[in-house]
PDB file of C-alpha atoms in Angstrom:
ATOM      1  CA  UNK A 118       0.016  -0.020  -0.016  1.00 61.00           C
ATOM      2  CA  UNK A 119       2.738   2.459   0.926  1.00 65.00           C
ATOM      3  CA  UNK A 120       4.796   1.629  -2.149  1.00 71.00           C
ATOM      4  CA  UNK A 121       1.785   2.076  -4.446  1.00 67.00           C
ATOM      5  CA  UNK A 122       0.910   5.426  -2.802  1.00 71.00           C
ATOM      6  CA  UNK A 123       4.484   6.609  -3.117  1.00 76.00           C
ATOM      7  CA  UNK A 124       4.615   5.706  -6.842  1.00 75.00           C
ATOM      8  CA  UNK A 125       1.376   7.527  -7.536  1.00 73.00           C
ATOM      9  CA  UNK A 126       2.612  10.645  -5.689  1.00 76.00           C
ATOM     10  CA  UNK A 127       5.927  10.640  -7.536  1.00 78.00           C
ATOM     11  CA  UNK A 128       4.094  10.255 -10.870  1.00 77.00           C
ATOM     12  CA  UNK A 129       2.236  13.523 -10.287  1.00 77.00           C
ATOM     13  CA  UNK A 130       5.489  15.557 -10.292  1.00 80.00           C
ATOM     14  CA  UNK A 131       6.263  15.290 -14.077  1.00 82.00           C
ATOM     15  CA  UNK A 132       2.593  15.845 -14.819  1.00 80.00           C
ATOM     16  CA  UNK A 133       2.517  19.162 -12.932  1.00 80.00           C
ATOM     17  CA  UNK A 134       5.875  20.143 -14.605  1.00 82.00           C
ATOM     18  CA  UNK A 135       4.341  19.575 -18.050  1.00 83.00           C
ATOM     19  CA  UNK A 136       1.205  21.525 -17.033  1.00 82.00           C
ATOM     20  CA  UNK A 137       3.286  24.471 -15.768  1.00 82.00           C
ATOM     21  CA  UNK A 138       5.254  24.532 -19.055  1.00 84.00           C
ATOM     22  CA  UNK A 139       2.101  24.353 -21.133  1.00 82.00           C
ATOM     23  CA  UNK A 140       0.331  27.134 -19.162  1.00 80.00           C
ATOM     24  CA  UNK A 141       3.283  29.482 -19.426  1.00 79.00           C
ATOM     25  CA  UNK A 142       3.918  28.749 -23.067  1.00 81.00           C
ATOM     26  CA  UNK A 143       0.245  29.142 -23.994  1.00 76.00           C
ATOM     27  CA  UNK A 144       0.033  32.601 -22.499  1.00 72.00           C
ATOM     28  CA  UNK A 145       3.431  33.563 -23.947  1.00 72.00           C
ATOM     29  CA  UNK A 146       2.211  32.933 -27.549  1.00 74.00           C
ATOM     30  CA  UNK A 147      -1.306  34.231 -27.043  1.00 70.00           C
ATOM     31  CA  UNK A 148      -2.213  37.544 -28.695  1.00 67.00           C
ATOM     32  CA  UNK A 149      -2.599  40.701 -26.654  1.00 65.00           C
ATOM     33  CA  UNK A 150      -0.223  42.815 -24.644  1.00 64.00           C
ATOM     34  CA  UNK A 151      -0.919  43.737 -21.001  1.00 67.00           C
ATOM     35  CA  UNK A 152       1.432  46.658 -21.313  1.00 67.00           C
ATOM     36  CA  UNK A 153      -0.736  48.145 -24.074  1.00 67.00           C
ATOM     37  CA  UNK A 154      -3.838  47.630 -21.883  1.00 64.00           C
ATOM     38  CA  UNK A 155      -2.190  49.415 -18.967  1.00 65.00           C
ATOM     39  CA  UNK A 156      -0.840  52.254 -21.163  1.00 62.00           C
ATOM     40  CA  UNK A 157      -4.252  52.987 -22.715  1.00 65.00           C
ATOM     41  CA  UNK A 158      -5.307  54.087 -26.165  1.00 64.00           C
ATOM     42  CA  UNK A 159      -3.438  57.415 -26.047  1.00 67.00           C
ATOM     43  CA  UNK A 160      -0.010  55.910 -25.213  1.00 67.00           C
ATOM     44  CA  UNK A 161       2.906  56.094 -27.596  1.00 70.00           C
ATOM     45  CA  UNK A 162       4.934  53.024 -28.610  1.00 73.00           C
ATOM     46  CA  UNK A 163       7.705  54.324 -26.330  1.00 75.00           C
ATOM     47  CA  UNK A 164       5.300  54.384 -23.389  1.00 66.00           C
ATOM     48  CA  UNK A 165       4.225  50.797 -24.111  1.00 69.00           C
ATOM     49  CA  UNK A 166       7.844  49.609 -24.349  1.00 73.00           C
ATOM     50  CA  UNK A 167       8.682  51.363 -21.099  1.00 75.00           C
ATOM     51  CA  UNK A 168       5.889  49.540 -19.322  1.00 69.00           C
ATOM     52  CA  UNK A 169       6.902  46.212 -20.920  1.00 69.00           C
ATOM     53  CA  UNK A 170      10.403  46.671 -19.554  1.00 75.00           C
ATOM     54  CA  UNK A 171       9.088  47.504 -16.066  1.00 69.00           C
ATOM     55  CA  UNK A 172       6.963  44.367 -16.061  1.00 65.00           C
ATOM     56  CA  UNK A 173       9.798  42.192 -17.394  1.00 70.00           C
ATOM     57  CA  UNK A 174       7.842  41.294 -20.533  1.00 69.00           C
ATOM     58  CA  UNK A 175      10.761  42.200 -22.767  1.00 70.00           C
ATOM     59  CA  UNK A 176      13.050  39.442 -21.425  1.00 75.00           C
ATOM     60  CA  UNK A 177      13.649  36.166 -23.293  1.00 78.00           C
ATOM     61  CA  UNK A 178      11.164  33.328 -22.940  1.00 76.00           C
ATOM     62  CA  UNK A 179      13.474  30.884 -21.183  1.00 82.00           C
ATOM     63  CA  UNK A 180      14.596  33.526 -18.666  1.00 82.00           C
ATOM     64  CA  UNK A 181      10.989  34.416 -17.788  1.00 81.00           C
ATOM     65  CA  UNK A 182       9.950  30.768 -17.556  1.00 82.00           C
ATOM     66  CA  UNK A 183      12.906  29.787 -15.362  1.00 84.00           C
ATOM     67  CA  UNK A 184      12.211  32.652 -12.958  1.00 82.00           C
ATOM     68  CA  UNK A 185       8.508  31.904 -12.872  1.00 81.00           C
ATOM     69  CA  UNK A 186       9.066  28.177 -12.296  1.00 83.00           C
ATOM     70  CA  UNK A 187      11.590  28.917  -9.467  1.00 86.00           C
ATOM     71  CA  UNK A 188       9.088  31.171  -7.815  1.00 83.00           C
ATOM     72  CA  UNK A 189       6.359  28.543  -8.153  1.00 83.00           C
ATOM     73  CA  UNK A 190       8.563  25.992  -6.367  1.00 83.00           C
ATOM     74  CA  UNK A 191       9.036  28.492  -3.549  1.00 83.00           C
ATOM     75  CA  UNK A 192       5.252  28.975  -3.294  1.00 81.00           C
ATOM     76  CA  UNK A 193       5.232  32.443  -4.978  1.00 81.00           C
ATOM     77  CA  UNK A 194       2.580  32.667  -7.736  1.00 82.00           C
ATOM     78  CA  UNK A 195       3.643  36.193  -8.618  1.00 81.00           C
ATOM     79  CA  UNK A 196       1.997  39.581  -8.373  1.00 82.00           C
ATOM     80  CA  UNK A 197      -1.031  40.887 -10.348  1.00 84.00           C
ATOM     81  CA  UNK A 198      -0.061  43.362 -13.045  1.00 79.00           C
ATOM     82  CA  UNK A 199      -3.131  45.529 -12.446  1.00 79.00           C
ATOM     83  CA  UNK A 200      -3.798  45.305  -8.687  1.00 81.00           C
ATOM     84  CA  UNK A 201      -0.189  44.805  -7.493  1.00 81.00           C
ATOM     85  CA  UNK A 202      -1.549  42.235  -5.029  1.00 86.00           C
ATOM     86  CA  UNK A 203       0.077  38.792  -4.657  1.00 87.00           C
ATOM     87  CA  UNK A 204      -1.739  36.231  -6.790  1.00 86.00           C
ATOM     88  CA  UNK A 205      -1.908  33.896  -3.793  1.00 87.00           C
ATOM     89  CA  UNK A 206      -3.775  36.596  -1.826  1.00 88.00           C
ATOM     90  CA  UNK A 207      -6.282  37.179  -4.658  1.00 88.00           C
ATOM     91  CA  UNK A 208      -6.835  33.381  -4.882  1.00 89.00           C
ATOM     92  CA  UNK A 209      -7.359  33.119  -1.081  1.00 89.00           C
ATOM     93  CA  UNK A 210      -9.950  35.885  -1.268  1.00 87.00           C
ATOM     94  CA  UNK A 211     -11.902  34.126  -3.981  1.00 88.00           C
ATOM     95  CA  UNK A 212     -11.475  30.411  -3.152  1.00 88.00           C
ATOM     96  CA  UNK A 213     -14.348  29.966  -0.710  1.00 89.00           C
ATOM     97  CA  UNK A 214     -17.214  30.638  -3.193  1.00 89.00           C
ATOM     98  CA  UNK A 215     -15.684  28.312  -5.799  1.00 89.00           C
ATOM     99  CA  UNK A 216     -14.923  25.624  -3.290  1.00 88.00           C
ATOM    100  CA  UNK A 217     -18.438  25.863  -1.810  1.00 90.00           C
ATOM    101  CA  UNK A 218     -20.031  25.669  -5.265  1.00 89.00           C
ATOM    102  CA  UNK A 219     -17.985  22.617  -6.285  1.00 88.00           C
ATOM    103  CA  UNK A 220     -18.540  20.664  -2.985  1.00 89.00           C
ATOM    104  CA  UNK A 221     -22.315  21.300  -2.995  1.00 91.00           C
ATOM    105  CA  UNK A 222     -22.489  20.358  -6.708  1.00 90.00           C
ATOM    106  CA  UNK A 223     -20.464  17.172  -6.090  1.00 88.00           C
ATOM    107  CA  UNK A 224     -22.639  16.081  -3.161  1.00 89.00           C
ATOM    108  CA  UNK A 225     -25.830  16.855  -5.156  1.00 89.00           C
ATOM    109  CA  UNK A 226     -24.651  15.058  -8.228  1.00 88.00           C
ATOM    110  CA  UNK A 227     -23.540  11.864  -6.508  1.00 89.00           C
ATOM    111  CA  UNK A 228     -26.579  11.812  -4.271  1.00 90.00           C
ATOM    112  CA  UNK A 229     -28.904  11.990  -7.291  1.00 90.00           C
ATOM    113  CA  UNK A 230     -26.991  10.285 -10.067  1.00 89.00           C
ATOM    114  CA  UNK A 231     -25.951   7.014  -8.378  1.00 88.00           C
ATOM    115  CA  UNK A 232     -29.479   6.048  -7.211  1.00 89.00           C
ATOM    116  CA  UNK A 233     -30.832   7.098 -10.620  1.00 89.00           C
ATOM    117  CA  UNK A 234     -28.343   4.854 -12.452  1.00 88.00           C
ATOM    118  CA  UNK A 235     -28.996   1.931 -10.059  1.00 87.00           C
ATOM    119  CA  UNK A 236     -32.775   2.149 -10.435  1.00 88.00           C
ATOM    120  CA  UNK A 237     -32.508   2.548 -14.234  1.00 88.00           C
ATOM    121  CA  UNK A 238     -30.424  -0.679 -14.380  1.00 86.00           C
ATOM    122  CA  UNK A 239     -32.881  -2.484 -12.130  1.00 83.00           C
ATOM    123  CA  UNK A 240     -35.836  -1.312 -14.233  1.00 84.00           C
ATOM    124  CA  UNK A 241     -34.099  -1.828 -17.599  1.00 82.00           C
ATOM    125  CA  UNK A 242     -36.450  -1.384 -20.503  1.00 82.00           C
ATOM    126  CA  UNK A 243     -39.239   0.228 -18.492  1.00 87.00           C
ATOM    127  CA  UNK A 244     -40.520   3.784 -18.570  1.00 88.00           C
ATOM    128  CA  UNK A 245     -38.277   4.513 -15.558  1.00 86.00           C
ATOM    129  CA  UNK A 246     -35.171   3.532 -17.461  1.00 85.00           C
ATOM    130  CA  UNK A 247     -36.216   5.594 -20.461  1.00 89.00           C
ATOM    131  CA  UNK A 248     -36.925   8.573 -18.244  1.00 89.00           C
ATOM    132  CA  UNK A 249     -33.512   8.434 -16.598  1.00 85.00           C
ATOM    133  CA  UNK A 250     -31.740   8.044 -19.942  1.00 87.00           C
ATOM    134  CA  UNK A 251     -33.810  10.867 -21.436  1.00 87.00           C
ATOM    135  CA  UNK A 252     -32.764  13.101 -18.572  1.00 85.00           C
ATOM    136  CA  UNK A 253     -29.113  12.105 -19.142  1.00 84.00           C
ATOM    137  CA  UNK A 254     -29.299  13.040 -22.832  1.00 84.00           C
ATOM    138  CA  UNK A 255     -30.891  16.372 -21.902  1.00 84.00           C
ATOM    139  CA  UNK A 256     -28.223  17.015 -19.282  1.00 81.00           C
ATOM    140  CA  UNK A 257     -25.503  16.515 -21.852  1.00 79.00           C
ATOM    141  CA  UNK A 258     -27.243  18.553 -24.538  1.00 83.00           C
ATOM    142  CA  UNK A 259     -28.248  21.773 -22.739  1.00 83.00           C
ATOM    143  CA  UNK A 260     -25.344  24.187 -21.982  1.00 84.00           C
ATOM    144  CA  UNK A 261     -24.710  25.197 -18.408  1.00 84.00           C
ATOM    145  CA  UNK A 262     -25.407  28.868 -18.973  1.00 83.00           C
ATOM    146  CA  UNK A 263     -28.811  28.116 -20.593  1.00 87.00           C
ATOM    147  CA  UNK A 264     -29.850  26.022 -17.586  1.00 85.00           C
ATOM    148  CA  UNK A 265     -28.579  28.779 -15.263  1.00 85.00           C
ATOM    149  CA  UNK A 266     -30.572  31.498 -16.945  1.00 86.00           C
ATOM    150  CA  UNK A 267     -33.765  29.377 -16.978  1.00 87.00           C
ATOM    151  CA  UNK A 268     -33.397  28.511 -13.296  1.00 87.00           C
ATOM    152  CA  UNK A 269     -32.701  32.154 -12.377  1.00 85.00           C
ATOM    153  CA  UNK A 270     -35.716  33.388 -14.363  1.00 86.00           C
ATOM    154  CA  UNK A 271     -38.145  30.738 -12.889  1.00 87.00           C
ATOM    155  CA  UNK A 272     -37.041  30.380  -9.318  1.00 86.00           C
ATOM    156  CA  UNK A 273     -35.537  33.796  -8.644  1.00 82.00           C
ATOM    157  CA  UNK A 274     -37.365  36.327 -10.761  1.00 83.00           C
ATOM    158  CA  UNK A 275     -40.818  34.733 -11.207  1.00 83.00           C
ATOM    159  CA  UNK A 276     -41.340  32.711  -7.959  1.00 82.00           C
ATOM    160  CA  UNK A 277     -38.889  34.742  -5.850  1.00 80.00           C
ATOM    161  CA  UNK A 278     -37.879  31.635  -3.900  1.00 86.00           C
ATOM    162  CA  UNK A 279     -34.082  32.010  -4.114  1.00 84.00           C
ATOM    163  CA  UNK A 280     -31.572  34.760  -4.726  1.00 84.00           C
ATOM    164  CA  UNK A 281     -30.821  35.491  -8.366  1.00 81.00           C
ATOM    165  CA  UNK A 282     -27.105  36.232  -7.900  1.00 82.00           C
ATOM    166  CA  UNK A 283     -24.307  36.824  -5.447  1.00 83.00           C
ATOM    167  CA  UNK A 284     -22.692  34.843  -2.631  1.00 85.00           C
ATOM    168  CA  UNK A 285     -23.085  34.897   1.158  1.00 85.00           C
ATOM    169  CA  UNK A 286     -20.105  33.606   3.196  1.00 85.00           C
ATOM    170  CA  UNK A 287     -20.868  30.638   5.425  1.00 85.00           C
ATOM    171  CA  UNK A 288     -19.810  32.747   8.456  1.00 86.00           C
ATOM    172  CA  UNK A 289     -23.106  34.681   8.092  1.00 85.00           C
ATOM    173  CA  UNK A 290     -25.194  31.533   8.442  1.00 82.00           C
ATOM    174  CA  UNK A 291     -25.594  28.156   6.808  1.00 87.00           C
ATOM    175  CA  UNK A 292     -29.002  28.812   5.221  1.00 88.00           C
ATOM    176  CA  UNK A 293     -28.094  32.229   3.639  1.00 85.00           C
ATOM    177  CA  UNK A 294     -24.907  30.521   2.362  1.00 88.00           C
ATOM    178  CA  UNK A 295     -26.862  27.596   0.964  1.00 89.00           C
ATOM    179  CA  UNK A 296     -29.551  29.775  -0.606  1.00 87.00           C
ATOM    180  CA  UNK A 297     -27.060  31.433  -2.919  1.00 87.00           C
ATOM    181  CA  UNK A 298     -25.627  28.056  -3.977  1.00 88.00           C
ATOM    182  CA  UNK A 299     -28.744  25.995  -4.739  1.00 89.00           C
ATOM    183  CA  UNK A 300     -29.466  27.418  -8.258  1.00 89.00           C
ATOM    184  CA  UNK A 301     -25.758  27.522  -9.330  1.00 90.00           C
ATOM    185  CA  UNK A 302     -25.253  23.966  -8.075  1.00 90.00           C
ATOM    186  CA  UNK A 303     -28.256  22.606  -9.933  1.00 89.00           C
ATOM    187  CA  UNK A 304     -27.202  24.383 -13.085  1.00 88.00           C
ATOM    188  CA  UNK A 305     -23.609  23.157 -12.825  1.00 87.00           C
ATOM    189  CA  UNK A 306     -24.520  19.679 -11.732  1.00 86.00           C
ATOM    190  CA  UNK A 307     -26.855  18.793 -14.636  1.00 85.00           C
ATOM    191  CA  UNK A 308     -24.169  17.450 -16.932  1.00 85.00           C
ATOM    192  CA  UNK A 309     -22.313  15.850 -14.037  1.00 86.00           C
ATOM    193  CA  UNK A 310     -25.495  14.068 -12.931  1.00 88.00           C
ATOM    194  CA  UNK A 311     -26.066  12.833 -16.527  1.00 87.00           C
ATOM    195  CA  UNK A 312     -22.516  11.504 -16.816  1.00 87.00           C
ATOM    196  CA  UNK A 313     -22.519   9.606 -13.480  1.00 89.00           C
ATOM    197  CA  UNK A 314     -26.055   8.215 -14.028  1.00 89.00           C
ATOM    198  CA  UNK A 315     -25.159   6.762 -17.441  1.00 88.00           C
ATOM    199  CA  UNK A 316     -21.910   5.136 -16.247  1.00 89.00           C
ATOM    200  CA  UNK A 317     -23.720   3.804 -13.124  1.00 88.00           C
ATOM    201  CA  UNK A 318     -26.467   2.260 -15.214  1.00 88.00           C
ATOM    202  CA  UNK A 319     -24.071   0.686 -17.729  1.00 88.00           C
ATOM    203  CA  UNK A 320     -21.885  -0.743 -15.029  1.00 88.00           C
ATOM    204  CA  UNK A 321     -24.792  -2.029 -12.949  1.00 86.00           C
ATOM    205  CA  UNK A 322     -26.298  -3.785 -15.965  1.00 85.00           C
ATOM    206  CA  UNK A 323     -23.075  -5.726 -16.414  1.00 85.00           C
ATOM    207  CA  UNK A 324     -22.694  -6.604 -12.698  1.00 83.00           C
ATOM    208  CA  UNK A 325     -26.374  -7.708 -12.347  1.00 80.00           C
ATOM    209  CA  UNK A 326     -25.699 -10.510 -14.871  1.00 81.00           C
ATOM    210  CA  UNK A 327     -22.964 -12.080 -12.765  1.00 78.00           C
ATOM    211  CA  UNK A 328     -23.320 -15.457 -11.060  1.00 79.00           C
ATOM    212  CA  UNK A 329     -22.907 -14.178  -7.520  1.00 76.00           C
ATOM    213  CA  UNK A 330     -25.945 -11.931  -8.051  1.00 77.00           C
ATOM    214  CA  UNK A 331     -28.037 -14.959  -8.947  1.00 77.00           C
ATOM    215  CA  UNK A 332     -26.590 -16.762  -5.941  1.00 79.00           C
ATOM    216  CA  UNK A 333     -27.594 -13.913  -3.679  1.00 76.00           C
ATOM    217  CA  UNK A 334     -31.152 -13.985  -5.051  1.00 77.00           C
ATOM    218  CA  UNK A 335     -31.256 -17.764  -4.529  1.00 79.00           C
ATOM    219  CA  UNK A 336     -30.281 -17.222  -0.925  1.00 75.00           C
ATOM    220  CA  UNK A 337     -33.217 -14.875  -0.368  1.00 77.00           C
ATOM    221  CA  UNK A 338     -31.377 -11.579  -0.280  1.00 75.00           C
ATOM    222  CA  UNK A 339     -33.793  -8.734  -0.838  1.00 76.00           C
ATOM    223  CA  UNK A 340     -33.623  -6.480  -3.907  1.00 75.00           C
ATOM    224  CA  UNK A 341     -32.242  -3.434  -2.021  1.00 76.00           C
ATOM    225  CA  UNK A 342     -29.469  -5.605  -0.550  1.00 76.00           C
ATOM    226  CA  UNK A 343     -28.655  -7.005  -3.976  1.00 77.00           C
ATOM    227  CA  UNK A 344     -28.500  -3.585  -5.667  1.00 79.00           C
ATOM    228  CA  UNK A 345     -26.737  -1.525  -3.021  1.00 77.00           C
ATOM    229  CA  UNK A 346     -24.687  -4.020  -1.014  1.00 73.00           C
ATOM    230  CA  UNK A 347     -23.609  -6.604  -3.668  1.00 73.00           C
ATOM    231  CA  UNK A 348     -23.926  -5.046  -7.110  1.00 78.00           C
ATOM    232  CA  UNK A 349     -23.056  -1.431  -6.425  1.00 79.00           C
ATOM    233  CA  UNK A 350     -19.933  -2.275  -4.453  1.00 77.00           C
ATOM    234  CA  UNK A 351     -18.536  -4.325  -7.344  1.00 77.00           C
ATOM    235  CA  UNK A 352     -19.586  -1.659  -9.840  1.00 78.00           C
ATOM    236  CA  UNK A 353     -17.855   1.061  -7.863  1.00 78.00           C
ATOM    237  CA  UNK A 354     -14.481   1.286  -9.715  1.00 78.00           C
ATOM    238  CA  UNK A 355     -15.817   2.723 -12.989  1.00 82.00           C
ATOM    239  CA  UNK A 356     -18.203   5.015 -11.110  1.00 84.00           C
ATOM    240  CA  UNK A 357     -15.465   6.388  -8.889  1.00 81.00           C
ATOM    241  CA  UNK A 358     -13.288   6.840 -11.966  1.00 81.00           C
ATOM    242  CA  UNK A 359     -15.857   8.904 -13.814  1.00 84.00           C
ATOM    243  CA  UNK A 360     -16.503  10.960 -10.681  1.00 82.00           C
ATOM    244  CA  UNK A 361     -12.791  11.859 -10.681  1.00 79.00           C
ATOM    245  CA  UNK A 362     -12.723  12.616 -14.391  1.00 78.00           C
ATOM    246  CA  UNK A 363     -15.893  14.698 -14.019  1.00 78.00           C
ATOM    247  CA  UNK A 364     -14.104  17.146 -11.747  1.00 78.00           C
ATOM    248  CA  UNK A 365     -12.740  18.733 -14.936  1.00 73.00           C
ATOM    249  CA  UNK A 366     -16.384  19.389 -15.874  1.00 73.00           C
ATOM    250  CA  UNK A 367     -16.923  21.130 -12.543  1.00 81.00           C
ATOM    251  CA  UNK A 368     -13.829  23.244 -12.941  1.00 80.00           C
ATOM    252  CA  UNK A 369     -14.722  24.348 -16.433  1.00 78.00           C
ATOM    253  CA  UNK A 370     -18.367  24.776 -15.624  1.00 81.00           C
ATOM    254  CA  UNK A 371     -17.613  26.870 -12.535  1.00 83.00           C
ATOM    255  CA  UNK A 372     -16.211  29.613 -14.728  1.00 83.00           C
ATOM    256  CA  UNK A 373     -19.471  29.854 -16.664  1.00 84.00           C
ATOM    257  CA  UNK A 374     -21.752  29.371 -13.647  1.00 87.00           C
ATOM    258  CA  UNK A 375     -20.004  32.031 -11.570  1.00 86.00           C
ATOM    259  CA  UNK A 376     -20.394  34.497 -14.467  1.00 84.00           C
ATOM    260  CA  UNK A 377     -24.120  33.725 -14.835  1.00 85.00           C
ATOM    261  CA  UNK A 378     -24.886  34.034 -11.108  1.00 87.00           C
ATOM    262  CA  UNK A 379     -22.319  36.770 -10.328  1.00 85.00           C
ATOM    263  CA  UNK A 380     -20.492  34.651  -7.780  1.00 87.00           C
ATOM    264  CA  UNK A 381     -17.173  36.290  -6.878  1.00 88.00           C
ATOM    265  CA  UNK A 382     -15.080  33.052  -7.111  1.00 87.00           C
ATOM    266  CA  UNK A 383     -12.042  31.846  -9.007  1.00 88.00           C
ATOM    267  CA  UNK A 384     -14.064  31.497 -12.223  1.00 85.00           C
ATOM    268  CA  UNK A 385     -14.953  35.213 -12.211  1.00 86.00           C
ATOM    269  CA  UNK A 386     -11.368  36.061 -11.316  1.00 88.00           C
ATOM    270  CA  UNK A 387     -10.129  34.044 -14.280  1.00 86.00           C
ATOM    271  CA  UNK A 388     -12.513  35.770 -16.697  1.00 86.00           C
ATOM    272  CA  UNK A 389     -11.569  39.225 -15.401  1.00 85.00           C
ATOM    273  CA  UNK A 390      -7.845  38.396 -15.678  1.00 85.00           C
ATOM    274  CA  UNK A 391      -8.245  37.143 -19.235  1.00 83.00           C
ATOM    275  CA  UNK A 392     -10.070  40.262 -20.286  1.00 81.00           C
ATOM    276  CA  UNK A 393      -7.280  42.447 -18.746  1.00 79.00           C
ATOM    277  CA  UNK A 394      -4.392  40.207 -19.894  1.00 78.00           C
ATOM    278  CA  UNK A 395      -3.328  39.834 -16.293  1.00 80.00           C
ATOM    279  CA  UNK A 396      -0.892  36.940 -17.000  1.00 80.00           C
ATOM    280  CA  UNK A 397       0.286  36.212 -13.456  1.00 83.00           C
ATOM    281  CA  UNK A 398      -3.292  35.735 -12.221  1.00 87.00           C
ATOM    282  CA  UNK A 399      -4.277  33.608 -15.220  1.00 86.00           C
ATOM    283  CA  UNK A 400      -1.206  31.381 -14.737  1.00 83.00           C
ATOM    284  CA  UNK A 401      -1.776  31.095 -10.990  1.00 86.00           C
ATOM    285  CA  UNK A 402      -5.453  30.177 -11.253  1.00 87.00           C
ATOM    286  CA  UNK A 403      -4.990  27.693 -14.093  1.00 86.00           C
ATOM    287  CA  UNK A 404      -2.076  26.088 -12.212  1.00 85.00           C
ATOM    288  CA  UNK A 405      -4.288  25.767  -9.125  1.00 85.00           C
ATOM    289  CA  UNK A 406      -7.140  24.182 -11.146  1.00 84.00           C
ATOM    290  CA  UNK A 407      -4.729  21.755 -12.782  1.00 82.00           C
ATOM    291  CA  UNK A 408      -3.188  20.813  -9.403  1.00 83.00           C
ATOM    292  CA  UNK A 409      -6.736  20.226  -7.979  1.00 83.00           C
ATOM    293  CA  UNK A 410      -7.593  17.951 -10.910  1.00 81.00           C
ATOM    294  CA  UNK A 411      -4.325  15.973 -10.522  1.00 81.00           C
ATOM    295  CA  UNK A 412      -4.863  15.729  -6.783  1.00 82.00           C
ATOM    296  CA  UNK A 413      -8.438  14.482  -7.108  1.00 80.00           C
ATOM    297  CA  UNK A 414      -7.382  11.783  -9.571  1.00 77.00           C
ATOM    298  CA  UNK A 415      -4.568  10.807  -7.259  1.00 78.00           C
ATOM    299  CA  UNK A 416      -7.122  10.314  -4.485  1.00 78.00           C
ATOM    300  CA  UNK A 417      -9.270   8.334  -6.915  1.00 75.00           C
ATOM    301  CA  UNK A 418      -6.243   6.052  -7.719  1.00 72.00           C
ATOM    302  CA  UNK A 419      -5.717   5.482  -3.971  1.00 72.00           C
ATOM    303  CA  UNK A 420      -9.386   4.701  -3.514  1.00 70.00           C
ATOM    304  CA  UNK A 421      -8.971   1.828  -5.967  1.00 66.00           C
ATOM    305  CA  UNK A 422      -7.117  -0.062  -3.258  1.00 65.00           C
ATOM    306  CA  UNK A 423     -10.344  -0.219  -1.283  1.00 63.00           C
ATOM    307  CA  UNK A 424     -12.105  -2.030  -4.095  1.00 58.00           C
ATOM    308  CA  UNK A 425      -9.269  -4.049  -5.665  1.00 58.00           C
ATOM    309  CA  UNK A 426      -6.760  -5.628  -3.322  1.00 54.00           C
ATOM    310  CA  UNK A 427      -4.567  -6.698  -6.210  1.00 54.00           C
ATOM    311  CA  UNK A 428      -3.123  -3.146  -6.573  1.00 53.00           C
ATOM    312  CA  UNK A 429      -2.345  -2.524  -2.892  1.00 51.00           C
ATOM    313  CA  UNK A 430       1.290  -3.461  -3.189  1.00 51.00           C
TER     314      UNK A 430
END
């Protein structure tokens, strides 16, 4: 177990190195000049060059990357070009809304999708199965921002049940905090629920055909016990895998969802930084998102040892 864990942790190091190189290179070759944005429309070319020199944008690519990578290894994500605040400070100020949104969405998606997939497999070919699969197709087809606008119009503007936008810190109360996250979580979780439900159904259909399921039925085990104690446990590996992969959907969807519902999280911070060409902020946030995705998949790999003893050593 320890050796397997150590190998997986070591394997994440080159992955993060490649991600860091890719993020820096992508922004280096992207169009746009933050110096020109700072200088304004009335600036002369000399003014723009002077600002570029003060920001260090005129230095060679390798020099800039080496300095940035060294700072990253020391825990320094750089300083915002426009606010002059450390990027780590800006991320710390915005991380709670994004983290709250992703956690609530994850709990909501797993709590709804797994039972849906199990029941659809149990009732294969019935109207229940068709209803679940129809919802899954709809969840994949409708964009997050469309779902968000519809939910905001119906439940916030028309019915006035929930806030239409904004975020309330959890320190001000659990219910006010949760109120601002219900609609964004439902909008963001639609595609995630569809993904998990389809994988759960497909895996459960395969497991329910196994001999040990027939043996359990012959011994008189009830249907809930067969579905959730015997079948679901043995179908867990693909389900857990797709939950880990789906974190990328949450990260990408959080950017759109926070823009729709005006949530001041990392997604909004990323959009604002892209519009202003604030390279240090863009690099820091993308690197954090990438690290989160790699970390989640590392945890998923370690969870495999709970379901498959063959990979514990």
